[in-house]
Amino acid sequence: MCRNCQHKNPPKFNFCSKCGTALNSH
């Protein structure tokens, strides 16, 4: 899942790059 997303209803698949920071990044 991603954090600080600009989207109100972001997709539940691979949207970390669009949101910004990922909660569980490698």
XYZ file of C-alpha atoms in Angstrom:
26
model
C 0.000 0.000 0.000
C 1.088 3.575 -0.561
C 1.077 6.674 1.574
C 0.524 10.368 0.873
C -1.504 9.637 -2.226
C -2.968 12.541 -4.158
C -5.789 10.346 -5.432
C -8.972 10.196 -3.378
C -9.750 6.692 -4.603
C -6.422 5.177 -5.729
C -6.287 1.732 -7.357
C -5.406 -1.219 -5.163
C -2.724 -2.424 -7.523
C 0.706 -0.997 -8.243
C 0.023 2.690 -7.651
C 2.950 3.480 -5.370
C 4.839 5.292 -8.115
C 1.823 7.551 -8.680
C 1.195 8.141 -4.999
C 4.721 8.801 -3.887
C 5.956 7.005 -0.799
C 5.249 3.324 -0.334
C 4.582 1.918 3.113
C 6.465 -1.271 2.338
C 9.237 -0.358 -0.069
C 12.285 -2.543 -0.743
